[in-house]
Amino acid sequence: MLSRLPASSLKGLRSLAEARPSAARSAAQTASRVRFSSSSASSSAVKSFLDSRATLASATLLTVGSIAWYTHLYGSLPFLGEVHANSPAEEGLHPPHYPWSHGGLLDSFDHSSIRRGYQVYREVCAACHSLDRIAWRNLVGVSHSVDEVKAMAEEVEYEDGPNDQGEMFQRPGKLSDYMPPPYPNEEAARASNQGALPPDLSLIVKARHGGPDYIFALLTGYRDAPAGFEIRDGMNYNPYFPGNAISMARVLFDGLVEYEDGTPATTSQMAKDVVTFLNWAAEPEHDERKKAGLKAVILFSALTAISLYVKRYKWAPIKSRKIIYNPPADKGHH
Amino acid sequence: MGVFNTFYNTIAKRNSIFVPTIFATAFAFSISFDVGVTSFWDRWNQGKQWKDIRHKYVQDSE
């Protein structure tokens, strides 16, 4: 887009910078300025600086960049007032950004962490939260081997049927079964949690602003309510939760689970692992997606470079040709 | 005779050679590109993927 702007867009600016010649001389001067515009010595450095595309492009970039930076820092455009019905506390404290092992553009999940996180989910969160969209088979080749997953599934009883008598029966779980829910239905879940519904965790990382950062901050962010903050019985103070009063009490405490790989089970370690696991549950395609993205970027930038080259190659003779008009020679006197 | 003439005479002149050459090159390129990207990916993410930790949980039977 910038290249379409005439290079002289900043000329107006330049004429401001230059001293105006007196009116009488101006016509002659203009002619000579045009004539020697490339060789006049006095202001040519300033002139070519102000005329250059690079100057125009960098001024534009500087402007756009500083507005974008301001907006990123303060969350709103500069010089434009805003009013909000919510106070920041009602929106919940913004979580800090944590250095996730899968945070970078080319970083895969840390699968040992997914495995530990599954253990935390199973031993802690699964008492209240379902994980409807994940089947046992999804864990295979991600965090567990087939035999391990088969064994884990078999420990759970599933209702199946009807058999040839038309009756439902119980059978051990199979790889194709989905994770068992802690409660048979929503009402039972609410009844056991003072009316609050523990949301399904399959997509929770995608479903909350701040994603993994928010959930990690939520799990590790419990503290005493500040003086003057009234909190109802059965509710818990958490600055990261919108409204700051959450029905889920703090669930992670140092040493709550015992990791098989010997990792010390601190609160933050367990929170990091379970969030990595939930992030995988919400984006199981994550690793493949990033790898495919890398391939796409390489291929498409190569193709772009080739097409730019071919365009220039094809247009070079057209752009550099000269059209010369030779008037018909005067044939002389008839 | 530059590279381009050689290219033209050996490959592009006959369609019966040209088309199979394109197919074979595409096949070879896609495999080598994939191998290349995968080896970079595996080096970048060393120790994090399932294939890096699988040996802890599975004993391959001979």
PDB file of C-alpha atoms in Angstrom, chain A residues 24-138:
ATOM      1  CA  ALA A  24       9.236  38.262  -8.221  1.00  0.00           C
ATOM      2  CA  ARG A  25      11.919  35.650  -8.493  1.00  0.00           C
ATOM      3  CA  SER A  26       9.697  32.702  -7.875  1.00  0.00           C
ATOM      4  CA  ALA A  27       8.829  31.890 -11.471  1.00  0.00           C
ATOM      5  CA  ALA A  28      12.388  31.817 -12.614  1.00  0.00           C
ATOM      6  CA  GLN A  29      13.390  29.946  -9.501  1.00  0.00           C
ATOM      7  CA  THR A  30      10.760  27.314  -9.936  1.00  0.00           C
ATOM      8  CA  ALA A  31      12.022  26.667 -13.434  1.00  0.00           C
ATOM      9  CA  SER A  32      15.582  26.352 -12.293  1.00  0.00           C
ATOM     10  CA  ARG A  33      14.629  24.287  -9.302  1.00  0.00           C
ATOM     11  CA  VAL A  34      12.849  21.850 -11.550  1.00  0.00           C
ATOM     12  CA  ARG A  35      15.761  21.809 -13.887  1.00  0.00           C
ATOM     13  CA  PHE A  36      18.430  21.226 -11.320  1.00  0.00           C
ATOM     14  CA  SER A  37      16.368  19.558  -8.722  1.00  0.00           C
ATOM     15  CA  SER A  38      18.743  16.642  -8.542  1.00  0.00           C
ATOM     16  CA  SER A  39      21.889  18.684  -8.414  1.00  0.00           C
ATOM     17  CA  SER A  40      21.090  21.798  -6.384  1.00  0.00           C
ATOM     18  CA  ALA A  41      23.372  21.600  -3.439  1.00  0.00           C
ATOM     19  CA  SER A  42      21.976  23.670  -0.588  1.00  0.00           C
ATOM     20  CA  SER A  43      18.866  21.791   0.635  1.00  0.00           C
ATOM     21  CA  SER A  44      19.118  18.642  -1.434  1.00  0.00           C
ATOM     22  CA  ALA A  45      19.941  16.419   1.528  1.00  0.00           C
ATOM     23  CA  VAL A  46      16.882  17.603   3.471  1.00  0.00           C
ATOM     24  CA  LYS A  47      14.771  17.466   0.360  1.00  0.00           C
ATOM     25  CA  SER A  48      15.681  13.932  -0.606  1.00  0.00           C
ATOM     26  CA  PHE A  49      15.259  12.875   2.990  1.00  0.00           C
ATOM     27  CA  LEU A  50      11.726  14.297   3.100  1.00  0.00           C
ATOM     28  CA  ASP A  51      10.872  12.950  -0.329  1.00  0.00           C
ATOM     29  CA  SER A  52      12.000   9.417   0.290  1.00  0.00           C
ATOM     30  CA  ARG A  53       9.594   6.527   0.627  1.00  0.00           C
ATOM     31  CA  ALA A  54      11.628   5.201   3.518  1.00  0.00           C
ATOM     32  CA  THR A  55      10.945   8.364   5.506  1.00  0.00           C
ATOM     33  CA  LEU A  56       7.242   8.155   4.759  1.00  0.00           C
ATOM     34  CA  ALA A  57       7.149   4.460   5.647  1.00  0.00           C
ATOM     35  CA  SER A  58       9.050   4.880   8.900  1.00  0.00           C
ATOM     36  CA  ALA A  59       6.956   7.882   9.988  1.00  0.00           C
ATOM     37  CA  THR A  60       3.813   5.851   9.348  1.00  0.00           C
ATOM     38  CA  LEU A  61       5.249   2.827  11.148  1.00  0.00           C
ATOM     39  CA  LEU A  62       6.279   4.972  14.104  1.00  0.00           C
ATOM     40  CA  THR A  63       2.783   6.432  14.412  1.00  0.00           C
ATOM     41  CA  VAL A  64       0.937   3.150  14.046  1.00  0.00           C
ATOM     42  CA  GLY A  65       3.474   1.419  16.277  1.00  0.00           C
ATOM     43  CA  SER A  66       3.224   3.886  19.130  1.00  0.00           C
ATOM     44  CA  ILE A  67      -0.589   3.817  19.048  1.00  0.00           C
ATOM     45  CA  ALA A  68      -0.529   0.012  19.042  1.00  0.00           C
ATOM     46  CA  TRP A  69       1.968  -0.046  21.906  1.00  0.00           C
ATOM     47  CA  TYR A  70      -0.126   2.366  23.947  1.00  0.00           C
ATOM     48  CA  THR A  71      -3.230   0.307  23.301  1.00  0.00           C
ATOM     49  CA  HIS A  72      -1.411  -2.858  24.295  1.00  0.00           C
ATOM     50  CA  LEU A  73      -0.121  -1.281  27.522  1.00  0.00           C
ATOM     51  CA  TYR A  74      -3.224   0.501  28.679  1.00  0.00           C
ATOM     52  CA  GLY A  75      -5.987  -1.432  26.939  1.00  0.00           C
ATOM     53  CA  SER A  76      -7.609   1.528  25.224  1.00  0.00           C
ATOM     54  CA  LEU A  77      -6.869   3.992  22.449  1.00  0.00           C
ATOM     55  CA  PRO A  78      -5.067   7.170  23.530  1.00  0.00           C
ATOM     56  CA  PHE A  79      -7.125  10.355  24.062  1.00  0.00           C
ATOM     57  CA  LEU A  80     -10.465   8.561  23.781  1.00  0.00           C
ATOM     58  CA  GLY A  81     -12.343   8.333  27.056  1.00  0.00           C
ATOM     59  CA  GLU A  82     -14.285   5.212  28.009  1.00  0.00           C
ATOM     60  CA  VAL A  83     -16.843   4.405  30.640  1.00  0.00           C
ATOM     61  CA  HIS A  84     -17.365   0.956  32.118  1.00  0.00           C
ATOM     62  CA  ALA A  85     -20.270  -0.394  34.107  1.00  0.00           C
ATOM     63  CA  ASN A  86     -17.908  -2.828  35.861  1.00  0.00           C
ATOM     64  CA  SER A  87     -15.089  -1.960  38.171  1.00  0.00           C
ATOM     65  CA  PRO A  88     -11.824  -3.796  37.431  1.00  0.00           C
ATOM     66  CA  ALA A  89     -12.435  -5.959  40.510  1.00  0.00           C
ATOM     67  CA  GLU A  90     -15.696  -7.186  39.065  1.00  0.00           C
ATOM     68  CA  GLU A  91     -13.909  -8.306  35.935  1.00  0.00           C
ATOM     69  CA  GLY A  92     -11.351 -10.152  37.990  1.00  0.00           C
ATOM     70  CA  LEU A  93      -7.656  -9.394  38.274  1.00  0.00           C
ATOM     71  CA  HIS A  94      -5.868  -9.955  34.984  1.00  0.00           C
ATOM     72  CA  PRO A  95      -3.585 -12.972  35.308  1.00  0.00           C
ATOM     73  CA  PRO A  96       0.140 -12.497  34.745  1.00  0.00           C
ATOM     74  CA  HIS A  97       1.661 -14.171  31.736  1.00  0.00           C
ATOM     75  CA  TYR A  98       3.415 -17.413  32.616  1.00  0.00           C
ATOM     76  CA  PRO A  99       6.233 -18.983  30.569  1.00  0.00           C
ATOM     77  CA  TRP A 100       4.378 -22.115  29.415  1.00  0.00           C
ATOM     78  CA  SER A 101       6.517 -24.896  28.041  1.00  0.00           C
ATOM     79  CA  HIS A 102       4.223 -24.873  24.995  1.00  0.00           C
ATOM     80  CA  GLY A 103       4.018 -21.092  24.775  1.00  0.00           C
ATOM     81  CA  GLY A 104       6.240 -20.385  21.779  1.00  0.00           C
ATOM     82  CA  LEU A 105       5.213 -20.557  18.144  1.00  0.00           C
ATOM     83  CA  LEU A 106       7.215 -23.739  17.622  1.00  0.00           C
ATOM     84  CA  ASP A 107       6.868 -25.320  21.069  1.00  0.00           C
ATOM     85  CA  SER A 108       5.041 -28.615  21.475  1.00  0.00           C
ATOM     86  CA  PHE A 109       3.316 -29.638  24.666  1.00  0.00           C
ATOM     87  CA  ASP A 110       5.490 -31.092  27.388  1.00  0.00           C
ATOM     88  CA  HIS A 111       4.005 -34.569  27.437  1.00  0.00           C
ATOM     89  CA  SER A 112       5.461 -35.541  30.806  1.00  0.00           C
ATOM     90  CA  SER A 113       3.569 -32.571  32.161  1.00  0.00           C
ATOM     91  CA  ILE A 114       0.359 -33.732  30.445  1.00  0.00           C
ATOM     92  CA  ARG A 115       0.817 -37.112  32.105  1.00  0.00           C
ATOM     93  CA  ARG A 116       1.275 -35.589  35.559  1.00  0.00           C
ATOM     94  CA  GLY A 117      -1.620 -33.236  34.887  1.00  0.00           C
ATOM     95  CA  TYR A 118      -3.872 -36.140  34.067  1.00  0.00           C
ATOM     96  CA  GLN A 119      -2.983 -37.629  37.437  1.00  0.00           C
ATOM     97  CA  VAL A 120      -3.950 -34.367  39.159  1.00  0.00           C
ATOM     98  CA  TYR A 121      -7.199 -34.186  37.223  1.00  0.00           C
ATOM     99  CA  ARG A 122      -8.022 -37.811  38.067  1.00  0.00           C
ATOM    100  CA  GLU A 123      -7.145 -37.590  41.756  1.00  0.00           C
ATOM    101  CA  VAL A 124      -8.434 -34.073  42.474  1.00  0.00           C
ATOM    102  CA  CYS A 125     -10.606 -32.312  39.923  1.00  0.00           C
ATOM    103  CA  ALA A 126     -12.501 -35.400  38.704  1.00  0.00           C
ATOM    104  CA  ALA A 127     -14.335 -35.495  42.032  1.00  0.00           C
ATOM    105  CA  CYS A 128     -16.360 -32.481  40.872  1.00  0.00           C
ATOM    106  CA  HIS A 129     -15.565 -31.742  37.200  1.00  0.00           C
ATOM    107  CA  SER A 130     -16.494 -33.845  34.185  1.00  0.00           C
ATOM    108  CA  LEU A 131     -14.297 -34.085  31.077  1.00  0.00           C
ATOM    109  CA  ASP A 132     -16.975 -35.097  28.569  1.00  0.00           C
ATOM    110  CA  ARG A 133     -15.126 -34.637  25.323  1.00  0.00           C
ATOM    111  CA  ILE A 134     -12.084 -36.736  26.138  1.00  0.00           C
ATOM    112  CA  ALA A 135     -12.235 -40.492  25.586  1.00  0.00           C
ATOM    113  CA  TRP A 136      -9.757 -42.954  27.041  1.00  0.00           C
ATOM    114  CA  ARG A 137      -8.350 -43.600  23.573  1.00  0.00           C
ATOM    115  CA  ASN A 138      -7.338 -39.928  23.310  1.00  0.00           C
TER     116      ASN A 138
END
